[in-house]
PDB file of C-alpha atoms in Angstrom:
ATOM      1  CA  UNK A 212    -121.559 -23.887-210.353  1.00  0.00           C
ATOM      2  CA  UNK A 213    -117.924 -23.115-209.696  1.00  0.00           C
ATOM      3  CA  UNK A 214    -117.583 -20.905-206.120  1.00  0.00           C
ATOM      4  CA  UNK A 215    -115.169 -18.567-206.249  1.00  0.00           C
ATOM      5  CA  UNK A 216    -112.949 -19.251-202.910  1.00  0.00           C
ATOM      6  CA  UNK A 217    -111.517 -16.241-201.315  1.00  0.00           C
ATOM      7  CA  UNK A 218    -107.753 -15.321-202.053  1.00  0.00           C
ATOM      8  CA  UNK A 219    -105.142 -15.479-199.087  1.00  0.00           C
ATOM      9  CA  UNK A 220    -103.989 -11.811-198.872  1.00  0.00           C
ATOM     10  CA  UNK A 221     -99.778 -11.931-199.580  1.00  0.00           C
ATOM     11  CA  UNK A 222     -97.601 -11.625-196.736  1.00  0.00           C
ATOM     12  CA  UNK A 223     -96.799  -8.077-196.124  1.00  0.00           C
ATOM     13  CA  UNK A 224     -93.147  -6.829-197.659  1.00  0.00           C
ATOM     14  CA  UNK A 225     -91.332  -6.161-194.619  1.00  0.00           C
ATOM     15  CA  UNK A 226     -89.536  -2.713-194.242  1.00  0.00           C
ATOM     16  CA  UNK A 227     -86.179  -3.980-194.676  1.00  0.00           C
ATOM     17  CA  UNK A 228     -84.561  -0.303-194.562  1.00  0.00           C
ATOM     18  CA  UNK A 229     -86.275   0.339-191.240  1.00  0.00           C
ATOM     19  CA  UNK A 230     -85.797  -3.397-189.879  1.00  0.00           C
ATOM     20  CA  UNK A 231     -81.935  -2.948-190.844  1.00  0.00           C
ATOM     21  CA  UNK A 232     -81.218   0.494-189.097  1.00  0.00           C
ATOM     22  CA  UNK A 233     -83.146  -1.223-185.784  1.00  0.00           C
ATOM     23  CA  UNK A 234     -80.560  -3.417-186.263  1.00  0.00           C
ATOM     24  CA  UNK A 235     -77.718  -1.422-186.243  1.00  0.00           C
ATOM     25  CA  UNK A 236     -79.856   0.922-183.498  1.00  0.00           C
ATOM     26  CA  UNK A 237     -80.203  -2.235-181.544  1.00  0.00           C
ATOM     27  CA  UNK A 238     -76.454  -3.517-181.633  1.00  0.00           C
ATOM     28  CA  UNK A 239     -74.998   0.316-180.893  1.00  0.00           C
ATOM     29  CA  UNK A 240     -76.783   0.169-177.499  1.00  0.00           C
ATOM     30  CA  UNK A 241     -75.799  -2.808-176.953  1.00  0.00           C
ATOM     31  CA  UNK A 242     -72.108  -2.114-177.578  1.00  0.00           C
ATOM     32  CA  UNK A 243     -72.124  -4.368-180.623  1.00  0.00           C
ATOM     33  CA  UNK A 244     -70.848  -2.882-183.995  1.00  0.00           C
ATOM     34  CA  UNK A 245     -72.977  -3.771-186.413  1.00  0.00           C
ATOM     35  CA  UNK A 246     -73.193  -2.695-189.918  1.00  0.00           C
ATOM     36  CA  UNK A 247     -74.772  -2.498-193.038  1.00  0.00           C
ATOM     37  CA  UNK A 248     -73.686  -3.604-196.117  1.00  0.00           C
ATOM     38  CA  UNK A 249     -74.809  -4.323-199.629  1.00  0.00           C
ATOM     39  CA  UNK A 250     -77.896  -3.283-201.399  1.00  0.00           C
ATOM     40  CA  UNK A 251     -79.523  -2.001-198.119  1.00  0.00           C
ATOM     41  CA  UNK A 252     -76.983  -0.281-197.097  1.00  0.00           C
ATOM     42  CA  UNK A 253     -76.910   1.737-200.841  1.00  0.00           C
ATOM     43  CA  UNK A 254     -79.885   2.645-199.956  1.00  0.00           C
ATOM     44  CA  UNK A 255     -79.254   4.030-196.596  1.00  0.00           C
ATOM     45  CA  UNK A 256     -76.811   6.198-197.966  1.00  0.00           C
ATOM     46  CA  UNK A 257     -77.894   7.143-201.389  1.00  0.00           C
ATOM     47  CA  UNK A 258     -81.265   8.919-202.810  1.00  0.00           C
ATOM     48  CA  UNK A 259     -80.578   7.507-206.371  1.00  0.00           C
ATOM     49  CA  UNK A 260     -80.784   3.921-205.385  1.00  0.00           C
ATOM     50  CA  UNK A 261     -84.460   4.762-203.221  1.00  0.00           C
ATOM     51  CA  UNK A 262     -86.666   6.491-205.887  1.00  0.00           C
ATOM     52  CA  UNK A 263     -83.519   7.708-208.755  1.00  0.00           C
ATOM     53  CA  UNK A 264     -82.689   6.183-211.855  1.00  0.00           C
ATOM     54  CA  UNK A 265     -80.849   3.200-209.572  1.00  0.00           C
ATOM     55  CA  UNK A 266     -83.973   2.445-207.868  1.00  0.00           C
ATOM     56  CA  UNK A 267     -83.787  -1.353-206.437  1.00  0.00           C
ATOM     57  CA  UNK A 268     -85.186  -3.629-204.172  1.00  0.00           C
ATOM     58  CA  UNK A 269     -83.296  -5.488-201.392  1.00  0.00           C
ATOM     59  CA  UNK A 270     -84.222  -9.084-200.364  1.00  0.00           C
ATOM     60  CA  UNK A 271     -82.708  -9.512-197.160  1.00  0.00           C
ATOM     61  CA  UNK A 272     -80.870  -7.111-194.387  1.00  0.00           C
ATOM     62  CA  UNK A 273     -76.893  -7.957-194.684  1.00  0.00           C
ATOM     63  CA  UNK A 274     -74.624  -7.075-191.736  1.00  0.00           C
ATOM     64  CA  UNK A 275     -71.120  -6.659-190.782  1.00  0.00           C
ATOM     65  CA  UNK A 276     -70.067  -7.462-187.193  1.00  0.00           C
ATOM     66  CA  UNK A 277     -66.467  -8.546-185.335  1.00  0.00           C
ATOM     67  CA  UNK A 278     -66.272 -12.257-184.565  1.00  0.00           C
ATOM     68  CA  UNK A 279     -65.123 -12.041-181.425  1.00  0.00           C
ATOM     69  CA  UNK A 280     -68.622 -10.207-180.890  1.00  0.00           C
ATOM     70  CA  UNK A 281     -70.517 -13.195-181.346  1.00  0.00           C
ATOM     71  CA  UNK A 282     -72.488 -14.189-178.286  1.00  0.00           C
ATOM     72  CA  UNK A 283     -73.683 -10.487-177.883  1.00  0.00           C
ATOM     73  CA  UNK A 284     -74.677 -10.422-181.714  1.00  0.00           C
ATOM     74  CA  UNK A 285     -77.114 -13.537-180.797  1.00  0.00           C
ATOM     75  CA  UNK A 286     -78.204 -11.871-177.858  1.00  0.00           C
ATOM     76  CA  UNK A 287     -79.047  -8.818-179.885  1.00  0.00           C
ATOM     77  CA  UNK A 288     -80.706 -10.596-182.736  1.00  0.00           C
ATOM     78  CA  UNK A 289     -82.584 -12.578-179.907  1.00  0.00           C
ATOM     79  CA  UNK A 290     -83.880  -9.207-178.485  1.00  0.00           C
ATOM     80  CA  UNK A 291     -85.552  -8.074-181.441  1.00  0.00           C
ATOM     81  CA  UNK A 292     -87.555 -11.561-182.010  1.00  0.00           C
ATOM     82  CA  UNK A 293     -85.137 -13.007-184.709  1.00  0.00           C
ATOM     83  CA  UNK A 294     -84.208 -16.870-184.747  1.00  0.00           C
ATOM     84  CA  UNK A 295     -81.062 -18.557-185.996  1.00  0.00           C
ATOM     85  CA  UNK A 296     -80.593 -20.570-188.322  1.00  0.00           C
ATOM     86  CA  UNK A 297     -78.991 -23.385-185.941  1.00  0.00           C
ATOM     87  CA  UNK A 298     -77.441 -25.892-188.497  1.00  0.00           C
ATOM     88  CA  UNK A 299     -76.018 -23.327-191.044  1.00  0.00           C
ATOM     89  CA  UNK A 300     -74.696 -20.991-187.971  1.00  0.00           C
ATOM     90  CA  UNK A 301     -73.305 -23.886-186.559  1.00  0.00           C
ATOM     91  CA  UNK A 302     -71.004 -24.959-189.915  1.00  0.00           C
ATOM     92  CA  UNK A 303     -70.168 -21.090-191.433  1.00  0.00           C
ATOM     93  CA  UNK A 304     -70.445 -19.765-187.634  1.00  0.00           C
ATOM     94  CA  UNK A 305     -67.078 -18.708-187.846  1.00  0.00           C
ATOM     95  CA  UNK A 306     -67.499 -16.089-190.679  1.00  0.00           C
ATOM     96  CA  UNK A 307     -71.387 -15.687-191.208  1.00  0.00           C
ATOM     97  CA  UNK A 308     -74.403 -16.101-189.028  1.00  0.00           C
ATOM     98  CA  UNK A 309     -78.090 -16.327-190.582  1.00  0.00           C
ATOM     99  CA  UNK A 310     -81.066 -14.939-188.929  1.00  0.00           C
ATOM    100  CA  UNK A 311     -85.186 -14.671-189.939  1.00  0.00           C
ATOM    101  CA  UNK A 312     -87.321 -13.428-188.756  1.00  0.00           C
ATOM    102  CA  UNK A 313     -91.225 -15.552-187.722  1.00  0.00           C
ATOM    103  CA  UNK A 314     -93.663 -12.014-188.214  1.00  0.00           C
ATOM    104  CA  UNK A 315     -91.440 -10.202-190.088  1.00  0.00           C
ATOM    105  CA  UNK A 316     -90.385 -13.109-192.913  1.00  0.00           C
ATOM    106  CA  UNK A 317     -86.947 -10.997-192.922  1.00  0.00           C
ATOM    107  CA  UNK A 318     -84.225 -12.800-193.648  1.00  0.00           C
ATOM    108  CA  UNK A 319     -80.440 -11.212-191.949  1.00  0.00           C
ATOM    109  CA  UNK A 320     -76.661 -12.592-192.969  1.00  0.00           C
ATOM    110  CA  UNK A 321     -74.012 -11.063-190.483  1.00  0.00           C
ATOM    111  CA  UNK A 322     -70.739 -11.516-192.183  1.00  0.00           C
ATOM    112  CA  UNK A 323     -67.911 -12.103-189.115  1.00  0.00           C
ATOM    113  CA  UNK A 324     -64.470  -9.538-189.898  1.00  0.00           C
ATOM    114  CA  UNK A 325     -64.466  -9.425-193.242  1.00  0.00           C
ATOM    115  CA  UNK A 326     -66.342  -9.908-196.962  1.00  0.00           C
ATOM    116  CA  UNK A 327     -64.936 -12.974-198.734  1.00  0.00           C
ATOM    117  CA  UNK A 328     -66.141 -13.136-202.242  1.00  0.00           C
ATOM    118  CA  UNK A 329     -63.944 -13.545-205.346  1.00  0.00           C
ATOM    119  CA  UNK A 330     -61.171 -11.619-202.848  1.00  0.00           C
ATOM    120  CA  UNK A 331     -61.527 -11.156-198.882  1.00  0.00           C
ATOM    121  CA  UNK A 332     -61.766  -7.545-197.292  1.00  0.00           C
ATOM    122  CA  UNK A 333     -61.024  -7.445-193.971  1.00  0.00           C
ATOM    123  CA  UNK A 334     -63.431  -5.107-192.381  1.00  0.00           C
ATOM    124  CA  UNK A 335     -63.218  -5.684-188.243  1.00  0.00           C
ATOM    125  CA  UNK A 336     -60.966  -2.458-187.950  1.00  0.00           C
ATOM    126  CA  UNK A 337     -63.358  -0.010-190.199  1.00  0.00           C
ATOM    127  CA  UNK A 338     -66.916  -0.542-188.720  1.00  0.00           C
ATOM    128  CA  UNK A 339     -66.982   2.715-186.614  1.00  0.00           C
ATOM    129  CA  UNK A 340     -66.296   4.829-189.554  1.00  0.00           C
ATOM    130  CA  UNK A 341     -69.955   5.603-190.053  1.00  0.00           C
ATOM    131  CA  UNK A 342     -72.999   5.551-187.972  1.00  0.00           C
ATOM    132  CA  UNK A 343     -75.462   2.968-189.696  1.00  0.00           C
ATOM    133  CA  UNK A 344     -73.301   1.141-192.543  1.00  0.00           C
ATOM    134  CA  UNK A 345     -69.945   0.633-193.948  1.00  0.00           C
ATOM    135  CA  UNK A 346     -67.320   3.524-195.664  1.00  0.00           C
ATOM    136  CA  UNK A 347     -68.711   4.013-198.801  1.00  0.00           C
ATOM    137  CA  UNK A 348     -65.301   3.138-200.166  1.00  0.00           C
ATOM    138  CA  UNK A 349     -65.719  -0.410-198.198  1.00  0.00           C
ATOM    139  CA  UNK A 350     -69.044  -0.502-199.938  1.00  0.00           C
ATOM    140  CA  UNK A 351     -67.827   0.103-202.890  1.00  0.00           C
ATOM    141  CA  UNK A 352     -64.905  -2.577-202.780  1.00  0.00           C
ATOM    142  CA  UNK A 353     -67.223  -5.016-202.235  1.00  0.00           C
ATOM    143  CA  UNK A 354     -69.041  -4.647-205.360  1.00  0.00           C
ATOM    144  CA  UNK A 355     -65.492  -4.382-207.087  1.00  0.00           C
ATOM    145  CA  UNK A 356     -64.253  -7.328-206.206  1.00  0.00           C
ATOM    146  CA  UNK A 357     -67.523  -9.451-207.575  1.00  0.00           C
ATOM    147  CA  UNK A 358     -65.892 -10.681-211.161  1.00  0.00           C
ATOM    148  CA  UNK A 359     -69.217 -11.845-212.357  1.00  0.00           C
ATOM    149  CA  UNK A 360     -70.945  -8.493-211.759  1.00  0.00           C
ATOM    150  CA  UNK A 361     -74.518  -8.656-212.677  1.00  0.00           C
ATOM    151  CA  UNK A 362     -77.352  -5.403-212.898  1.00  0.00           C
ATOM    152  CA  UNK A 363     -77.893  -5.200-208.692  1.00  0.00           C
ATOM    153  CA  UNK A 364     -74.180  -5.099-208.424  1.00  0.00           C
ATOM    154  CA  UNK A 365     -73.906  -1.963-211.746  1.00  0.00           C
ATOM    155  CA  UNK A 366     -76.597  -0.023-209.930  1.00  0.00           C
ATOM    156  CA  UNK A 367     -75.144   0.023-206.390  1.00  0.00           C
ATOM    157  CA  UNK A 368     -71.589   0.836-207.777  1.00  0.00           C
ATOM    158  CA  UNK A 369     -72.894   3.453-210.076  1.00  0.00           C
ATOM    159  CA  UNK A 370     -75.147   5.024-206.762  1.00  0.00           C
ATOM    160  CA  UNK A 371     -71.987   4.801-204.558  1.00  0.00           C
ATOM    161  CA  UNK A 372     -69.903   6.887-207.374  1.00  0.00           C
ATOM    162  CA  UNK A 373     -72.233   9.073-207.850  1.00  0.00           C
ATOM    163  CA  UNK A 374     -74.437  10.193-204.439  1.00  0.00           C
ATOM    164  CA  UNK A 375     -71.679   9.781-201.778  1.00  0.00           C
ATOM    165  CA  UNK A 376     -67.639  10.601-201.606  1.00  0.00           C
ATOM    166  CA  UNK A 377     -65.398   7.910-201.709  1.00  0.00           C
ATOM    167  CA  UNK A 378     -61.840   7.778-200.660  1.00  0.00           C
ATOM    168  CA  UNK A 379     -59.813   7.202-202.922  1.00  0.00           C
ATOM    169  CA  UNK A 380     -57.041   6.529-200.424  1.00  0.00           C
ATOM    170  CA  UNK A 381     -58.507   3.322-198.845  1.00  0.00           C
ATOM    171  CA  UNK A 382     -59.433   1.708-202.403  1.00  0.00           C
ATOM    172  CA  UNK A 383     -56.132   2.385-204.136  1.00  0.00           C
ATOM    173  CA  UNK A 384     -54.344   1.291-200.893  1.00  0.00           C
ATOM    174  CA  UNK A 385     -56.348  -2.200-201.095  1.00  0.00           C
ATOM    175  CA  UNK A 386     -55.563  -2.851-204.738  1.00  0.00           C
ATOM    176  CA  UNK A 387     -51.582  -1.607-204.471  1.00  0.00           C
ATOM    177  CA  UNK A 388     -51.374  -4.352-202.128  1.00  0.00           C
ATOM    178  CA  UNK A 389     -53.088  -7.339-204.091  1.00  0.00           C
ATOM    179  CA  UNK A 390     -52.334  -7.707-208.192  1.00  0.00           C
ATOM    180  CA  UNK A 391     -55.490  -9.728-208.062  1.00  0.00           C
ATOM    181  CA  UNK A 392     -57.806  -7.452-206.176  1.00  0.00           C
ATOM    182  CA  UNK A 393     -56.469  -4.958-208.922  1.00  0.00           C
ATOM    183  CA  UNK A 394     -56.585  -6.838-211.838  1.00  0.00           C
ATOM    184  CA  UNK A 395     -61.031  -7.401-210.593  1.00  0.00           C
ATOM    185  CA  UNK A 396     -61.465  -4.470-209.334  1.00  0.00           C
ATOM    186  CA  UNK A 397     -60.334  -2.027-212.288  1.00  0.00           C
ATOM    187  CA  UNK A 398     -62.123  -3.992-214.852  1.00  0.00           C
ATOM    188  CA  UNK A 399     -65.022  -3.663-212.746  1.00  0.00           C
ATOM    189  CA  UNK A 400     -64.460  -0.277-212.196  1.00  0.00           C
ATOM    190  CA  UNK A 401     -64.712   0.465-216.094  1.00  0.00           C
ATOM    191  CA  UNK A 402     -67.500  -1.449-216.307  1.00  0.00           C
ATOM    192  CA  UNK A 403     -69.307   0.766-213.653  1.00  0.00           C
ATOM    193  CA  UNK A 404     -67.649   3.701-215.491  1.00  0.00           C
ATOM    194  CA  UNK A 405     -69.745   2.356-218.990  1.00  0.00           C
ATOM    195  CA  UNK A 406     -72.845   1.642-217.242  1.00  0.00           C
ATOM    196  CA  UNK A 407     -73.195   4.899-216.027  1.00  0.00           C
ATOM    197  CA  UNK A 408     -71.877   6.841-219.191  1.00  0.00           C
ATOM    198  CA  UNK A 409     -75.244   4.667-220.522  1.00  0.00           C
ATOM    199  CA  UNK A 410     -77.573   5.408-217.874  1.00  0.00           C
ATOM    200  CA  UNK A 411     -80.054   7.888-218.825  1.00  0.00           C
ATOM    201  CA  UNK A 412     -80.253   9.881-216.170  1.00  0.00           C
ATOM    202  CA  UNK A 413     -77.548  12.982-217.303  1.00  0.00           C
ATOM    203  CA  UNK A 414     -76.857  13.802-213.704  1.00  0.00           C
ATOM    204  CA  UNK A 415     -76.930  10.533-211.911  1.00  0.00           C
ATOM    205  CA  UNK A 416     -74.549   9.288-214.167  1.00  0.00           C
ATOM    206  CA  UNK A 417     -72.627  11.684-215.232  1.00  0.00           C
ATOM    207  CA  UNK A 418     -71.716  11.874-211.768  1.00  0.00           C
ATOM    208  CA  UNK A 419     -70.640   8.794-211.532  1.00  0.00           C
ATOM    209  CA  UNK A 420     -69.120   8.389-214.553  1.00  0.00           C
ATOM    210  CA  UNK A 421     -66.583  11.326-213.379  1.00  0.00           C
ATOM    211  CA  UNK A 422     -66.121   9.699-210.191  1.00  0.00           C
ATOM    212  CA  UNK A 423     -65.261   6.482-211.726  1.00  0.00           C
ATOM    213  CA  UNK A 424     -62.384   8.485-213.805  1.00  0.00           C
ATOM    214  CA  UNK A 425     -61.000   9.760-211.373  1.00  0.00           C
ATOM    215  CA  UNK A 426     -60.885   6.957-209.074  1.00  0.00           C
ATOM    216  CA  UNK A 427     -59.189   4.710-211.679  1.00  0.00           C
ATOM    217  CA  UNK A 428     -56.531   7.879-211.767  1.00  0.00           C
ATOM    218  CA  UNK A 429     -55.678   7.464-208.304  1.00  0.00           C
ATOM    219  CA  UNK A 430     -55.783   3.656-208.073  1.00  0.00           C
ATOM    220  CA  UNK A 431     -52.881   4.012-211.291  1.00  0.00           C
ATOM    221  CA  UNK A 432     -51.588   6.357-209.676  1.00  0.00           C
ATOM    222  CA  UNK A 433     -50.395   4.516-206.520  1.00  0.00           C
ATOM    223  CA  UNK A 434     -47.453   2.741-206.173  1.00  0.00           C
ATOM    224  CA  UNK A 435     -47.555  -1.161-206.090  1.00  0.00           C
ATOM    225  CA  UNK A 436     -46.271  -3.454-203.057  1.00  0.00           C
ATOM    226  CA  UNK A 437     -43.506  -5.904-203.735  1.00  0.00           C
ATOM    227  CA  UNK A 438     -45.597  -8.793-203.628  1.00  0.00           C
ATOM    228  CA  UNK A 439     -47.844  -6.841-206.245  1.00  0.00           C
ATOM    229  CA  UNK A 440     -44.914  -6.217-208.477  1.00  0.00           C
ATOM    230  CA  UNK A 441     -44.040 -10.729-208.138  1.00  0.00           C
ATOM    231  CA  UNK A 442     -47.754 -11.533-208.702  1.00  0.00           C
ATOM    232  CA  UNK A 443     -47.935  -9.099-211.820  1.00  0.00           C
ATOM    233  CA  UNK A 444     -45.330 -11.932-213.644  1.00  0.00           C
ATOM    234  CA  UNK A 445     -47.231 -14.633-213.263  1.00  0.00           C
ATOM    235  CA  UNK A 446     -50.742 -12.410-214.963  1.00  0.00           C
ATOM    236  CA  UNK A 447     -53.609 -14.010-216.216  1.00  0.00           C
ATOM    237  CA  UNK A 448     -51.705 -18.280-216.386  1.00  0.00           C
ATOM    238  CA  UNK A 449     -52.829 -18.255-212.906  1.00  0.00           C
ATOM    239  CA  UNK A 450     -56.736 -17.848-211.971  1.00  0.00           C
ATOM    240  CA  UNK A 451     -56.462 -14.559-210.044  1.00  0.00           C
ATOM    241  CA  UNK A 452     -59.594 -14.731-207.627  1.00  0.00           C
ATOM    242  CA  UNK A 453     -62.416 -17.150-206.384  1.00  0.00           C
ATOM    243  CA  UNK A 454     -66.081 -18.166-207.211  1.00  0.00           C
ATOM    244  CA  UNK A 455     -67.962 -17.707-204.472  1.00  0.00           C
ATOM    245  CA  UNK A 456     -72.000 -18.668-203.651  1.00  0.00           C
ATOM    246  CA  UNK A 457     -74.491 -15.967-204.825  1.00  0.00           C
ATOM    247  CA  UNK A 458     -75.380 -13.835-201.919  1.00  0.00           C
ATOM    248  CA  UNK A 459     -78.570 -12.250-202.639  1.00  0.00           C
ATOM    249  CA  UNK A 460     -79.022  -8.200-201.373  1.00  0.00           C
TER     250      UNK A 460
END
């Protein structure tokens, strides 16, 4: 006869949200500016990505911090019972920093001055802006500059466009500058703009999808830099951005 052996009870999901504004809590008494960014920090910032039509999870706690910041960010992580990851903080130490957690299981990426994915935003000078996580128009960029966006990346867009303001200043200022950041970020941006115009949420997206108009306005709008004007020659015969590893949010 066949005894049925008791079942190990999962690991408890860890409150990322609450683990992530700790964080930040943590850091601002410490005099260390962190921030947070991607999926968790949609979710800070907007009800349609908590329990809306953009609902997601998050899978880790991702952070923006200034380099120079570094042995206080350890220090900080230290304080609230988080490890690092010694090898991978020693090789990408100069621009990210890995972190987990033993009780908690959670996993946190501090990304050093700026996002570098398919184009680099440089962030050190903007992380006061808000209280717990980047501008929403930083936010925002760095989901416009993925080129292979994928349905995490639609939904935070889509939540930024439609539950918080955006300036349209800082966005159309990046992409004036940078032909490629433009040429990524506005075909992104209509993407967004479909995705919502599909969602079927009326108010959620329709929100979003007027957002996303009149964003792209503004970003046409502006008028380009010099070296925008040179890199506009050369088009598409010249790969226009990089691949970078999936970071998962």
């Amino acid at each position: 006869m066949d005894v049925e052996r008791p079942r190990t009870p999962p690991d408890p999901v860890p409150d990322l949200d609450a683990l992530g504004r700790a964080l930040v809590e943590a850091g601002d008494a410490a005099g260390v500016s962190l921030r947070m960014v991607g999926g968790i920090a949609v979710r800070c910032l907007c009800p349609s990505a908590v329990d809306g039509p953009l609902a997601r999870t998050c899978k880790d706690i991702d952070l923006v911090a200034r380099a120079r910041q570094r042995p206080e960010i350890d220090a900080v992580l230290a304080g609230l019972g988080y490890l690092p990851d010694e090898e991978f903080n020693l090789y990408q130490g100069g621009i990210r920093l890995n972190y987990a957690h033993p009780e908690t299981r959670a996993s946190v990426d501090v990304f050093l001055d700026r996002l570098t994915m398919c184009h680099r935003l440089e962030l050190a000078d903007r992380l006061e802006l808000r209280p717990l996580t980047l501008d929403p128009a930083d936010l925002l960029l760095s989901k416009l500059q993925i080129v292979q966006t994928n349905e995490r990346d639609l939904q935070d867009a889509t939540a930024l466009l439609s539950d918080t303001t955006v300036d349209p200043d800082r966005i159309a200022g990046v992409l004036a500058a940078d032909w490629g950041w433009w040429r990524t970020s506005t075909e992104v941006l209509d993407r967004v703009a479909a995705y919502a115009g599909e969602l079927g949420h009326r108010d959620v997206g329709g929100r979003a999808a007027a957002a996303a108009a009149q964003l792209r306005e503004a970003i046409d709008e502006r008028p380009k830099s010099r070296k925008w004007k040179l890199r506009a020659r050369v088009g598409e015969r010249v790969t226009w951005y990089e691949l970078p590893e999936e970071v998962e949010d």
